[in-house]
Short mmCIF file of C-alpha atoms in Angstrom, two decimals:
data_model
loop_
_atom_site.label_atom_id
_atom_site.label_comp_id
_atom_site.label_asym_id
_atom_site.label_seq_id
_atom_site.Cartn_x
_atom_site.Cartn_y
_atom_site.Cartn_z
CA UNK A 1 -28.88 -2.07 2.57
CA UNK A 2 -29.89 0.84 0.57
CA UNK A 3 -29.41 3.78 3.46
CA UNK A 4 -25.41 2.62 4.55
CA UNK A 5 -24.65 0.10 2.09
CA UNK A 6 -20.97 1.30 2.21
CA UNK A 7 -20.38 1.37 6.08
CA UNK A 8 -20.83 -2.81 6.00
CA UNK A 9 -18.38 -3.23 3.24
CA UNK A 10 -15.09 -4.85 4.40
CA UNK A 11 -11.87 -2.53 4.81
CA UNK A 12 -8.43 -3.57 4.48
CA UNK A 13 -5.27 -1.98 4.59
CA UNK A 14 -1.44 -4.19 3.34
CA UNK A 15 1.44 -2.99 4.10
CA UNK A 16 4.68 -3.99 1.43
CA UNK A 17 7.14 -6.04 2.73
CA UNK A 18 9.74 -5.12 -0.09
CA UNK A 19 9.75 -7.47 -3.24
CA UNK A 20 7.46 -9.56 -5.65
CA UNK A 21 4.33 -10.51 -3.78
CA UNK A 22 1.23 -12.66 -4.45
CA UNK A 23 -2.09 -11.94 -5.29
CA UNK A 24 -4.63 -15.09 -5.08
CA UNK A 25 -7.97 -15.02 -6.46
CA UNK A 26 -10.35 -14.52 -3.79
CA UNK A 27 -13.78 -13.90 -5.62
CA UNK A 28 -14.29 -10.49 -5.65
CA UNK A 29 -13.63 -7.19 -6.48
CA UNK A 30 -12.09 -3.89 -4.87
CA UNK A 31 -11.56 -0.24 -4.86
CA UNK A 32 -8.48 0.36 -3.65
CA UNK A 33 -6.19 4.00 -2.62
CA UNK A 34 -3.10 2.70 -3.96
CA UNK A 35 0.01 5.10 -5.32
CA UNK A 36 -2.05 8.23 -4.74
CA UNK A 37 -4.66 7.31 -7.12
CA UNK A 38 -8.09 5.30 -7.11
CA UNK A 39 -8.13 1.90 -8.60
CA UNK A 40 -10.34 -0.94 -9.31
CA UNK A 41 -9.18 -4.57 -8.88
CA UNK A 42 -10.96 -6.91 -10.71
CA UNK A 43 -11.96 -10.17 -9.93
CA UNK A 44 -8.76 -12.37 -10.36
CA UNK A 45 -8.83 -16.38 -12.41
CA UNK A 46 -5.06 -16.98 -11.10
CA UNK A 47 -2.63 -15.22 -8.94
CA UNK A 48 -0.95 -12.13 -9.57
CA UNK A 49 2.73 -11.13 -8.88
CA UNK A 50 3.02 -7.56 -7.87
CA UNK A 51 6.35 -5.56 -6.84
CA UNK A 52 6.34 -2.88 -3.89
CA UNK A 53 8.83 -1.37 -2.28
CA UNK A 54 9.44 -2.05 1.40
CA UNK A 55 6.22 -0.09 3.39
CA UNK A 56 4.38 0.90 0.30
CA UNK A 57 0.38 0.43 1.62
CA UNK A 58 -2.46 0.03 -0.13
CA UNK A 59 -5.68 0.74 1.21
CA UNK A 60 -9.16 -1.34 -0.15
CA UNK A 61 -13.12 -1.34 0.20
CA UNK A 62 -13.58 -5.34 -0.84
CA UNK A 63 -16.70 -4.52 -2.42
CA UNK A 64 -20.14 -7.04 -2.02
CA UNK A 65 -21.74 -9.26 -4.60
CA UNK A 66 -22.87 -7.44 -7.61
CA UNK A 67 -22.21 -4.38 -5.55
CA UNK A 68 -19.32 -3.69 -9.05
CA UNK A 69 -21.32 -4.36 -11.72
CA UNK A 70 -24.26 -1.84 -9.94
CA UNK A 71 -22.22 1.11 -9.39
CA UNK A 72 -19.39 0.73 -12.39
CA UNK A 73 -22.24 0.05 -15.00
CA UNK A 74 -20.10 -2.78 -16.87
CA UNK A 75 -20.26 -6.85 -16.81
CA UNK A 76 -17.99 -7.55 -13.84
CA UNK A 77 -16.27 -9.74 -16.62
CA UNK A 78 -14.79 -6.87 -18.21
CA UNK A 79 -12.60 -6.41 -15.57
CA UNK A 80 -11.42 -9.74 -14.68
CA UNK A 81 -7.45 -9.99 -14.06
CA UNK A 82 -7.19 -5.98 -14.65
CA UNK A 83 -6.42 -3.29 -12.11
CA UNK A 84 -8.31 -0.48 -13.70
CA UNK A 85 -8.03 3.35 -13.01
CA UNK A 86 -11.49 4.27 -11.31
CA UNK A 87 -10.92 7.65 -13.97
CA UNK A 88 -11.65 5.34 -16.66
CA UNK A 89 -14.64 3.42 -15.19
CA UNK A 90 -16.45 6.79 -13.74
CA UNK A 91 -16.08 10.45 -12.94
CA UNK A 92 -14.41 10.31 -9.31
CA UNK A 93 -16.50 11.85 -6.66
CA UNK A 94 -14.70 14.75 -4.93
CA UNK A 95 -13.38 13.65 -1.27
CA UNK A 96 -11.52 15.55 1.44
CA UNK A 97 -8.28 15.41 0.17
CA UNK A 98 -6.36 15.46 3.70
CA UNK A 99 -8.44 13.14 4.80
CA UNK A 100 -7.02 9.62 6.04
CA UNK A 101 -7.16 7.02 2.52
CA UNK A 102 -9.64 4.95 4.64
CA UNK A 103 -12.19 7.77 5.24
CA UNK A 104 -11.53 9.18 1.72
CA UNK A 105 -12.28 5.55 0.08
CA UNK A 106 -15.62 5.50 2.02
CA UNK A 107 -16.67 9.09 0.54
CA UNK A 108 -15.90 8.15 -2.61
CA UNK A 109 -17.89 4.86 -2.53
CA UNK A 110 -20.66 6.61 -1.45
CA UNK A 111 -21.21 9.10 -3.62
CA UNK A 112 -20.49 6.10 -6.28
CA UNK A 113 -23.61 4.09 -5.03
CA UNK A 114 -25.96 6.96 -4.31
CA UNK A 115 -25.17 7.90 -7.76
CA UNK A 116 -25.78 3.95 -8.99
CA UNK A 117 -28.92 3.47 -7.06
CA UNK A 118 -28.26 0.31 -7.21
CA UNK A 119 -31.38 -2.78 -7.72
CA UNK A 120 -31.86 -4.75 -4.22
CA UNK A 121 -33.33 -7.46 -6.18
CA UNK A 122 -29.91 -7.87 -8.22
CA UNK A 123 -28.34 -7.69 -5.15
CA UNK A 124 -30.08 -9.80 -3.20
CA UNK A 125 -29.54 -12.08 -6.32
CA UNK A 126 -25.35 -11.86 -6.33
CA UNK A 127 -25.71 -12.66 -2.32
CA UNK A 128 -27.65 -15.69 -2.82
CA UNK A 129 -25.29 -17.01 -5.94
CA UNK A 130 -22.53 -16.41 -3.22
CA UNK A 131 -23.48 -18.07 -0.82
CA UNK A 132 -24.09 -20.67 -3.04
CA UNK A 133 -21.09 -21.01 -4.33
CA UNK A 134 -19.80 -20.66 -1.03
CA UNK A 135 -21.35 -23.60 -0.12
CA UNK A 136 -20.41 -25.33 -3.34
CA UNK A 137 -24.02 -25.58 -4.68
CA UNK A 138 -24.30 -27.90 -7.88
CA UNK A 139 -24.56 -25.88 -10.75
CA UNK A 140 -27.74 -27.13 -11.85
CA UNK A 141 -29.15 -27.36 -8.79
CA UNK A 142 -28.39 -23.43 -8.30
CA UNK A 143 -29.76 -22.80 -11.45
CA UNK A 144 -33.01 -24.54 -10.42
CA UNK A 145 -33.33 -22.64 -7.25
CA UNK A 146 -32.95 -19.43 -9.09
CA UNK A 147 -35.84 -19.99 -11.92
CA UNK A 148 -32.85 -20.01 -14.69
CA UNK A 149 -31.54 -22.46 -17.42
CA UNK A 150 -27.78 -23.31 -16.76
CA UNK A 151 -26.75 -21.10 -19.43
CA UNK A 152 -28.34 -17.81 -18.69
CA UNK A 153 -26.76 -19.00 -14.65
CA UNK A 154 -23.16 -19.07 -16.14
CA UNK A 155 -24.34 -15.39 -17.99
CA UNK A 156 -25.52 -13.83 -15.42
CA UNK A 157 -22.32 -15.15 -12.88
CA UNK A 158 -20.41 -13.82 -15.43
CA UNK A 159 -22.05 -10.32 -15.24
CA UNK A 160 -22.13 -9.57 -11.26
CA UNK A 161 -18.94 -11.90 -10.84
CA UNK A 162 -16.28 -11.96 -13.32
CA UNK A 163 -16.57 -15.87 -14.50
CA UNK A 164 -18.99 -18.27 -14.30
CA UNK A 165 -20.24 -20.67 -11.14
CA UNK A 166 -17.78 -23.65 -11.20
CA UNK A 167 -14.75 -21.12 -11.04
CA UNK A 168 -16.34 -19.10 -8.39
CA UNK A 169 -16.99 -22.02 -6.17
CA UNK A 170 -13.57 -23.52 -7.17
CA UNK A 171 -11.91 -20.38 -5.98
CA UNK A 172 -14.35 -19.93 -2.77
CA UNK A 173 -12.93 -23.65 -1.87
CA UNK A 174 -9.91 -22.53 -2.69
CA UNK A 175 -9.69 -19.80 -0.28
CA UNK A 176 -11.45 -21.29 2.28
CA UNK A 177 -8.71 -24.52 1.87
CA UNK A 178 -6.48 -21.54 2.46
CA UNK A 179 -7.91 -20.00 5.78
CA UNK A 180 -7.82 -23.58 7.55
CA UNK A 181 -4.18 -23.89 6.50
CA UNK A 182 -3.24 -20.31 7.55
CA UNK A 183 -4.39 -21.17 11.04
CA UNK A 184 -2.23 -24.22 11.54
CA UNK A 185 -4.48 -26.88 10.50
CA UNK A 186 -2.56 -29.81 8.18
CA UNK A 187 -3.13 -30.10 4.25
CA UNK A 188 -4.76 -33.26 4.60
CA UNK A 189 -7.19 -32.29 6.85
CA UNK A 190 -7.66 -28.65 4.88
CA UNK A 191 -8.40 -30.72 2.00
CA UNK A 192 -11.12 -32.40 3.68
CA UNK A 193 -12.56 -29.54 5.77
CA UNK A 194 -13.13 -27.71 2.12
CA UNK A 195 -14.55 -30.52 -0.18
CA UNK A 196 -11.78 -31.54 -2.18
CA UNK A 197 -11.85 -34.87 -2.61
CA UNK A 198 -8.16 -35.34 -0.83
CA UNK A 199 -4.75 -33.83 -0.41
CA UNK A 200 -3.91 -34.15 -4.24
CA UNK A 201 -6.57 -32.73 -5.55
CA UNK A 202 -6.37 -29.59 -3.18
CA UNK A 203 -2.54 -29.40 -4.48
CA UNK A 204 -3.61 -29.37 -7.48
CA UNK A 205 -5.60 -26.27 -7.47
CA UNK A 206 -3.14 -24.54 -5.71
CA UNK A 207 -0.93 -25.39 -8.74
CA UNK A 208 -3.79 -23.77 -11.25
CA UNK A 209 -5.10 -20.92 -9.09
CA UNK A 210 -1.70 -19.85 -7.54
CA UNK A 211 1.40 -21.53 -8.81
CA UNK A 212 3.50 -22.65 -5.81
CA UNK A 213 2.58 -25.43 -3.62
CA UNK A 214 -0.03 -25.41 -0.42
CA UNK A 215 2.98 -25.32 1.68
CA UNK A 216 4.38 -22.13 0.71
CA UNK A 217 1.40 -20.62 0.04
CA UNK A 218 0.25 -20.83 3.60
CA UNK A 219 3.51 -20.35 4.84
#
């Protein structure tokens, strides 16, 4: 992890399809090449509505668990529903400005964790609150497992996540509610598949995390 951290992290490119598009909380954070200019997307509690014209792109390292709170220095908390200049976060690396975005977002976030030198044990610690919220871990049960009271738990989620445990696993069902639809399968059965306790209850998070309906948000 500590010699090519950065060549694991998960890139994405979007392409604009013209119009107001939606953002749903996913869980994590990114750097992002968007406009000509680094940026930082924080870890989102409800969807945002952005605007781009037809074939604007955007180009994003989704970066790991704690990975933001490491090399940024700041409670990931701080940056929750905020797209954030990386200028006013940390002095941007230089790159090889005619460079492709992709390869210029990977030099930049390597220079940004060699400078960090980040903890493994925090690390290690974000990936197994993850997963555990992933899984949809009882609070206090995670917070046993990890040697903490419930409150310092919701601190520290706060810290290397951007809100505490119940919203992260809410939003980790959420999305993964979201994959099973996105591939066909029917709400009812999404529901089920992600641990909601039926059709309803998955609508209504939709409602509170997105705002539209399962329907058109898979569609």
């Amino acid at each position: 992890m500590r010699a090519t951290p950065v060549q694991a992290w998960m890139l994405w490119r979007a392409i604009a399809t013209g119009g107001p598009g939606l953002i749903v909380p996913d869980g994590v954070l990114d750097l992002m090449w968007h406009e000509g200019r680094f940026v930082v997307a924080g870890p989102d509690r409800t969807a945002q509505t952005v605007d781009a014209a037809s074939g604007d792109e955007t180009w994003g390292l989704r970066l790991p668990p704690g990975v933001a709170h490491a090399v940024f220095g700041l409670p990931a908390r701080e940056l929750t529903d905020l797209r954030v200049d990386l200028t006013d976060l940390s002095a941007v690396p230089p790159c090889d400005d005619t460079a492709a975005p992709a390869v210029r977002l990977r030099q930049v976030a390597e220079t940004l964790w060699r400078r960090a030198d980040p903890d493994v044990g925090q690390l290690r610690l974000a990936h197994s609150l993850d997963r555990a919220a992933r899984a949809g871990t009882p609070v206090r049960e995670v917070a046993d497992t990890h040697g903490m009271s419930e409150r310092t738990l919701r601190r520290t989620s706060d810290r290397l996540f951007g809100y505490g445990p119940k919203t992260l696993a809410s939003i980790h069902r959420f999305q993964h509610a979201l994959r099973l639809m996105r591939t066909g399968t029917p709400a009812a059965e999404a529901a089920a598949g992600a641990g909601y306790v039926d059709q309803a209850h998955l609508t209504r998070e939709v409602r509170r995390l997105a705002g539209t309906t399962p329907r058109e948000l898979s569609g």
